[in-house]
Coordinates of C-alpha atoms in Angstrom, one line a residue:
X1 CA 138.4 42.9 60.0
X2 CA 138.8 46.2 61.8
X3 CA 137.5 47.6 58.4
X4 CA 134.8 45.9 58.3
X5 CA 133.4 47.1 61.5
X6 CA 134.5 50.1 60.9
X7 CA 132.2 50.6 58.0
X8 CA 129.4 49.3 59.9
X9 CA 129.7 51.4 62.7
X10 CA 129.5 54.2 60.3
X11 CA 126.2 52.7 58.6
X12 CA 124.7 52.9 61.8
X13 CA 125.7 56.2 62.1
X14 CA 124.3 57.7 58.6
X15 CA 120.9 55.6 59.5
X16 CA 120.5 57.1 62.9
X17 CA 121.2 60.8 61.8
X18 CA 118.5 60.2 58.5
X19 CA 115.8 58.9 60.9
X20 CA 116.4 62.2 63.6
X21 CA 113.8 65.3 63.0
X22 CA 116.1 68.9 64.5
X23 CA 114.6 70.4 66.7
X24 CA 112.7 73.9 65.4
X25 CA 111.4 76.5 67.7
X26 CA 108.0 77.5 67.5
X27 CA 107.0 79.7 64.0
X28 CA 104.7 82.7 64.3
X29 CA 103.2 82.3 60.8
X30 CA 99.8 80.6 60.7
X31 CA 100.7 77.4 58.5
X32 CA 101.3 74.1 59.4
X33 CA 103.2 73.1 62.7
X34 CA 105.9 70.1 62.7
X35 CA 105.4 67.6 66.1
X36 CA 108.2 69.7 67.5
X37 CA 106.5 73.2 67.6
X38 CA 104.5 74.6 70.6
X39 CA 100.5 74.7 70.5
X40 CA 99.1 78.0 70.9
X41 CA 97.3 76.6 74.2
X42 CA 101.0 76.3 75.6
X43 CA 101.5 79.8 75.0
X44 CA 101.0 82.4 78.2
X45 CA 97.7 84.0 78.4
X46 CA 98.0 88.3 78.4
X47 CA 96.6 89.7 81.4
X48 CA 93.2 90.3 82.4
X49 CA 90.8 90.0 85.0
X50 CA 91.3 87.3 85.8
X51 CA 94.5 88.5 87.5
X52 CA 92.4 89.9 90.6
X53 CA 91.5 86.0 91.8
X54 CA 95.0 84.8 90.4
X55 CA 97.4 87.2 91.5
X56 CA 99.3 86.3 94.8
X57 CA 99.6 88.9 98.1
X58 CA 101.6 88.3 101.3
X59 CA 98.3 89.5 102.9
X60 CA 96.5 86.3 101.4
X61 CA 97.1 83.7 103.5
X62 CA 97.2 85.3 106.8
X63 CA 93.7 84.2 108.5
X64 CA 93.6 86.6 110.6
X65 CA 90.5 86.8 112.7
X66 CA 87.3 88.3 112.4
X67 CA 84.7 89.4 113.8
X68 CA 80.8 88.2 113.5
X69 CA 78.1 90.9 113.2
X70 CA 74.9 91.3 112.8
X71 CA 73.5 93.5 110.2
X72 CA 70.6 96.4 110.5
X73 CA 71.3 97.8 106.8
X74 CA 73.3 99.0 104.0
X75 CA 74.0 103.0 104.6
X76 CA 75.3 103.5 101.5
X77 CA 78.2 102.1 98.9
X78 CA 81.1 102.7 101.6
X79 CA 79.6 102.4 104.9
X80 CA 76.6 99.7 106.5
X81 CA 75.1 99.8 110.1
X82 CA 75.6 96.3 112.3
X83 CA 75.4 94.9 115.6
X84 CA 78.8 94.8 117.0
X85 CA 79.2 93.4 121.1
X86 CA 75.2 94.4 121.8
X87 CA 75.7 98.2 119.7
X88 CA 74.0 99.5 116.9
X89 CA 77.4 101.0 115.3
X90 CA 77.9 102.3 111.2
X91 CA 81.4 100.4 109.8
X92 CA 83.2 102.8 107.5
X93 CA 85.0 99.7 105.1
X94 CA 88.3 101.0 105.1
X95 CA 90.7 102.1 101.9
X96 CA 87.7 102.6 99.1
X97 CA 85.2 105.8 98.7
X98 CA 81.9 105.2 96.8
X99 CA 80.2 108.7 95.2
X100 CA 77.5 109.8 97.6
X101 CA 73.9 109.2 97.8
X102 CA 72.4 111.0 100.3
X103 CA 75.2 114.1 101.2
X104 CA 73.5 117.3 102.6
X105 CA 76.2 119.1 100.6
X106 CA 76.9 116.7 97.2
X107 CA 73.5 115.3 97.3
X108 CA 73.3 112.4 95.4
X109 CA 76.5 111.5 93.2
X110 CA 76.6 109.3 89.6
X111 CA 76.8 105.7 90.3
X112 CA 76.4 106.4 94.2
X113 CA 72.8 104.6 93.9
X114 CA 74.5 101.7 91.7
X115 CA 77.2 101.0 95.0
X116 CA 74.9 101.3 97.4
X117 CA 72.5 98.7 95.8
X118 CA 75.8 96.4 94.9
X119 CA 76.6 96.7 98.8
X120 CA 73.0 96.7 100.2
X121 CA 72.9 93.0 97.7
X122 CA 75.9 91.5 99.0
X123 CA 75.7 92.2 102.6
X124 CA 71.8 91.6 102.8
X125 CA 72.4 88.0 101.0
X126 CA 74.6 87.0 103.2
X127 CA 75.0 84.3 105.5
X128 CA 77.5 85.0 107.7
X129 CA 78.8 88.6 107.7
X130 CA 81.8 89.4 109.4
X131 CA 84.4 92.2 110.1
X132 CA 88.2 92.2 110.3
X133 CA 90.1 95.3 111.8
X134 CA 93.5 96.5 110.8
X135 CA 96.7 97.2 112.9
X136 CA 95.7 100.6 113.4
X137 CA 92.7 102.9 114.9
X138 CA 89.2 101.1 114.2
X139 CA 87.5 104.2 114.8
X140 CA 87.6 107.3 112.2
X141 CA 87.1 110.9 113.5
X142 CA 83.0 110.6 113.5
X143 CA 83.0 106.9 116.0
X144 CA 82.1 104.7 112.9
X145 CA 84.3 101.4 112.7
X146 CA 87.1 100.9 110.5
X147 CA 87.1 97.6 108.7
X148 CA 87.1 95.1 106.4
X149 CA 83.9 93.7 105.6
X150 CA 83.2 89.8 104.4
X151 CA 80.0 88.7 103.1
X152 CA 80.1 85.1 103.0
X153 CA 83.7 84.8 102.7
X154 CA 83.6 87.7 99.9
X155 CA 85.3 91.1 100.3
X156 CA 83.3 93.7 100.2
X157 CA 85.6 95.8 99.2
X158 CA 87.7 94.0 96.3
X159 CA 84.0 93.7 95.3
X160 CA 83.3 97.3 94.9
X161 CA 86.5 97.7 93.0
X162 CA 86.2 95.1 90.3
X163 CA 82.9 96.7 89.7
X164 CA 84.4 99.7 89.3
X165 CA 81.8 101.2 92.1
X166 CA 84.5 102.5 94.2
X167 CA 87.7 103.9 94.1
X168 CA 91.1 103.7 96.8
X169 CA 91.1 106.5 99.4
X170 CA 91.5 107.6 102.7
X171 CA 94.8 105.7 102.9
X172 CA 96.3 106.5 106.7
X173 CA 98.9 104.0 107.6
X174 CA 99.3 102.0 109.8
X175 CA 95.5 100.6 108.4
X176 CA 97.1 99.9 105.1
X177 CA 97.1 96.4 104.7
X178 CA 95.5 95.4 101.6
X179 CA 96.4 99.1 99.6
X180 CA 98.7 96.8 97.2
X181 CA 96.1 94.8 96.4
X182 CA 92.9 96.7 96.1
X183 CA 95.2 99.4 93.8
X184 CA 95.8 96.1 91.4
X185 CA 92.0 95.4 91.3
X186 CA 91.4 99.5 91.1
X187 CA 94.0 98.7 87.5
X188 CA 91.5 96.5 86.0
X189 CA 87.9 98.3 86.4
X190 CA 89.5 101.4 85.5
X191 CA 91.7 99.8 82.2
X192 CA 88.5 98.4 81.3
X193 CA 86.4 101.9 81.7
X194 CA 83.7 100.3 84.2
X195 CA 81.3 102.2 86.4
X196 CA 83.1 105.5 88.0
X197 CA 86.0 104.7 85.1
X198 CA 83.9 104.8 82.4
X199 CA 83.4 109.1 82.8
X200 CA 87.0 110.5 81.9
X201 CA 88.3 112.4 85.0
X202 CA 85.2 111.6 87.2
X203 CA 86.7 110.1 89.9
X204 CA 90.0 111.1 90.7
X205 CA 92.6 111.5 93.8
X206 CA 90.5 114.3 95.9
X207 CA 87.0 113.0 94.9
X208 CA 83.7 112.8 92.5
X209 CA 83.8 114.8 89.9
X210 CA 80.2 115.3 88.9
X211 CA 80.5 118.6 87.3
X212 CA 82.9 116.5 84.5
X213 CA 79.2 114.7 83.8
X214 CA 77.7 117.8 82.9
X215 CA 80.3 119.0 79.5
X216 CA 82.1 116.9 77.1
X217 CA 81.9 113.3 79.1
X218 CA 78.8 113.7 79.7
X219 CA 77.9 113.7 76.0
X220 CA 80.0 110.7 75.5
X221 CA 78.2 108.6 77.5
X222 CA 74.9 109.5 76.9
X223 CA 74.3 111.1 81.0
X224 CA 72.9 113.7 82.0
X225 CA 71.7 115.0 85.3
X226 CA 69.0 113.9 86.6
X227 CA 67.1 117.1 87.0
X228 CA 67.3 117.1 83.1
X229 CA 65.0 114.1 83.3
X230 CA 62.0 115.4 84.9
X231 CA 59.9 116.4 81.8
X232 CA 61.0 113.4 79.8
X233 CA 58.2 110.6 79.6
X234 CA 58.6 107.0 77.1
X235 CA 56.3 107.4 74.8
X236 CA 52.9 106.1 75.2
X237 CA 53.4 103.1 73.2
X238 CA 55.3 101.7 76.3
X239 CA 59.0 101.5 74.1
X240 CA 61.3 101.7 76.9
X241 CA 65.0 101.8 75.2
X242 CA 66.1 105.4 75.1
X243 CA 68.6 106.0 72.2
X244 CA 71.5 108.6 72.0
X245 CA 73.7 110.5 70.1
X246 CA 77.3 110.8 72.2
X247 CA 79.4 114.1 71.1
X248 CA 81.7 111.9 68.8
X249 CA 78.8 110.4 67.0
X250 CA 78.6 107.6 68.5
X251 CA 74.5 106.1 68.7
X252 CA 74.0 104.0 71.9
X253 CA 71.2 102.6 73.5
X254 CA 70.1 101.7 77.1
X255 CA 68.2 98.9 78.2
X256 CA 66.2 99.5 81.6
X257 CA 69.0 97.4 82.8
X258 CA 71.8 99.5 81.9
X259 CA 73.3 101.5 84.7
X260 CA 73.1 104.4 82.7
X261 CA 69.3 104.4 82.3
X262 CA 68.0 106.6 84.4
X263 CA 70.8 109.4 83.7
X264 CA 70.3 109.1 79.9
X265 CA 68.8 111.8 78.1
X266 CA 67.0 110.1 75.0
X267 CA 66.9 111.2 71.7
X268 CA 64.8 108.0 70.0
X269 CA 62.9 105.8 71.4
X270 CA 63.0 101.5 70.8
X271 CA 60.6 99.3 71.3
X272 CA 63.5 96.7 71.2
X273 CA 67.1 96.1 70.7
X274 CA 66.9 94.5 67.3
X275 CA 65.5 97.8 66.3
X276 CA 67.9 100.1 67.6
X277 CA 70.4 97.7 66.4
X278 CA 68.8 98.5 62.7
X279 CA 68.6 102.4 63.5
X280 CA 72.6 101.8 63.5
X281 CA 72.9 102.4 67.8
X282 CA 75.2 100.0 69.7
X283 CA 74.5 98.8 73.5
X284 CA 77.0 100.5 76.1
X285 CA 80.0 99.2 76.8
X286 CA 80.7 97.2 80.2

């Protein structure tokens, strides 16, 4: 009897182990995958920039409290004019620099136009516009406030970074508070060559580099100064899209739209994408 159940028992046991699938990890070729492997969608996503609205700070859930104003106008990229407790005051926003546009010694700097019109949008849109200070001073050597500035809820700020409009300066603790941050966001525009990234050493750690404009980058992007422009008309035919020839060979055209536009020197003339498309020219890259 005892044999008997022994032998069942170990039927069961066969029929059990046949019916079991072993558990496989995941393959990296391309072919089929067994009910057991991982779906691509399962996988974690690289990095990108998506990381500036995903990534977590200590400094994000403070609430700390801020200050209505009213505004009278965008100054330029970096700094805007409000009414703060019955004043007319400018607000420096603190941590970031934009390239000049109206300097009695630099004049007017490559992309400064582009962050003053990205400020002068967000701030003049706005709803409700409002200012948060830092721990430390919130006035800088020439009276104008030091702060953060909101537009609807939005930094300012982190705005101008992802844009690549604007780069980290003028750190002096103790106003440091979102440094970490803005650096991470500073990361991504510049990995991904946009605005004052997209001119090798343009913008770097004392400053606009303008002059860098005017040799080798220059040529790679298609800019040139804007005094270079002067005699240069679109042909009377009314084609708009000026072509050029960067100094690796490179053919790109710009749109009216392209932030580039005005400081591109063309060499050809389109009458429409598809047809500098043909002529073998690419659009920038963003």
């Amino acid at each position: 009897m005892k044999k008997s159940w022994f032998i069942v028992i170990l039927s069961l046991l066969l029929i059990v182990a046949g019916c079991s699938q072993p558990l496989m990890p995941p393959t990296a070729s391309g072919g089929d995958h067994s009910a057991g492997s991982t779906h691509a969608s399962d996988q974690p996503e690289p990095p990108s920039s998506d990381f500036a609205s995903s990534a977590k700070y200590p400094t994000d859930d403070l609430n700390l409290p801020r200050v209505e104003v009213e505004l009278v106008k965008a100054v330029d990229g970096d700094t805007i004019s409000v009414m703060f407790e019955g004043k007319k005051e400018n607000v420096r926003l603190l941590l970031i620099d934009t390239p000049e546009t109206n300097h009695p010694k630099l004049g007017v700097q490559p992309f400064g136009p582009e962050a003053k019109e990205f400020t002068k949008e967000l701030v003049e849109q706005a709803q409700l516009l409002e200012l948060e200070f830092d721990i430390g001073p919130n006035r800088d050597k020439y009276s104008r406030l030091l702060a953060y500035v909101y537009a609807d809820g939005i930094m300012v700020q982190e705005a101008l970074l992802l844009e690549g409009l604007a780069r980290v300066a003028y750190i002096y603790p103790p106003n440091t508070r979102y440094v970490d941050k803005f650096n991470d966001l500073q990361r991504i525009s510049k990995e991904q060559a946009l605005g004052i990234w997209s001119v090798e050493n343009y913008a770097q750690e004392d400053g606009f580099h303008p002059a860098e404009l005017n040799g080798r980058n220059a040529q790679d992007t298609g800019i040139t100064n804007q005094s270079n422009m002067n005699d240069i008309k679109p042909p009377e035919q009314g084609c708009t899209i000026k072509g050029n020839i960067n100094s690796k060979g490179e053919k790109i055209y710009h749109t009216q739209d392209s932030p580039y536009y005005e400081r591109t020197k063309p060499e050809q003339w389109f009458c429409s994408e598809p047809e500098a498309v043909e002529a073998g020219f690419r659009a920038p890259r963003r």
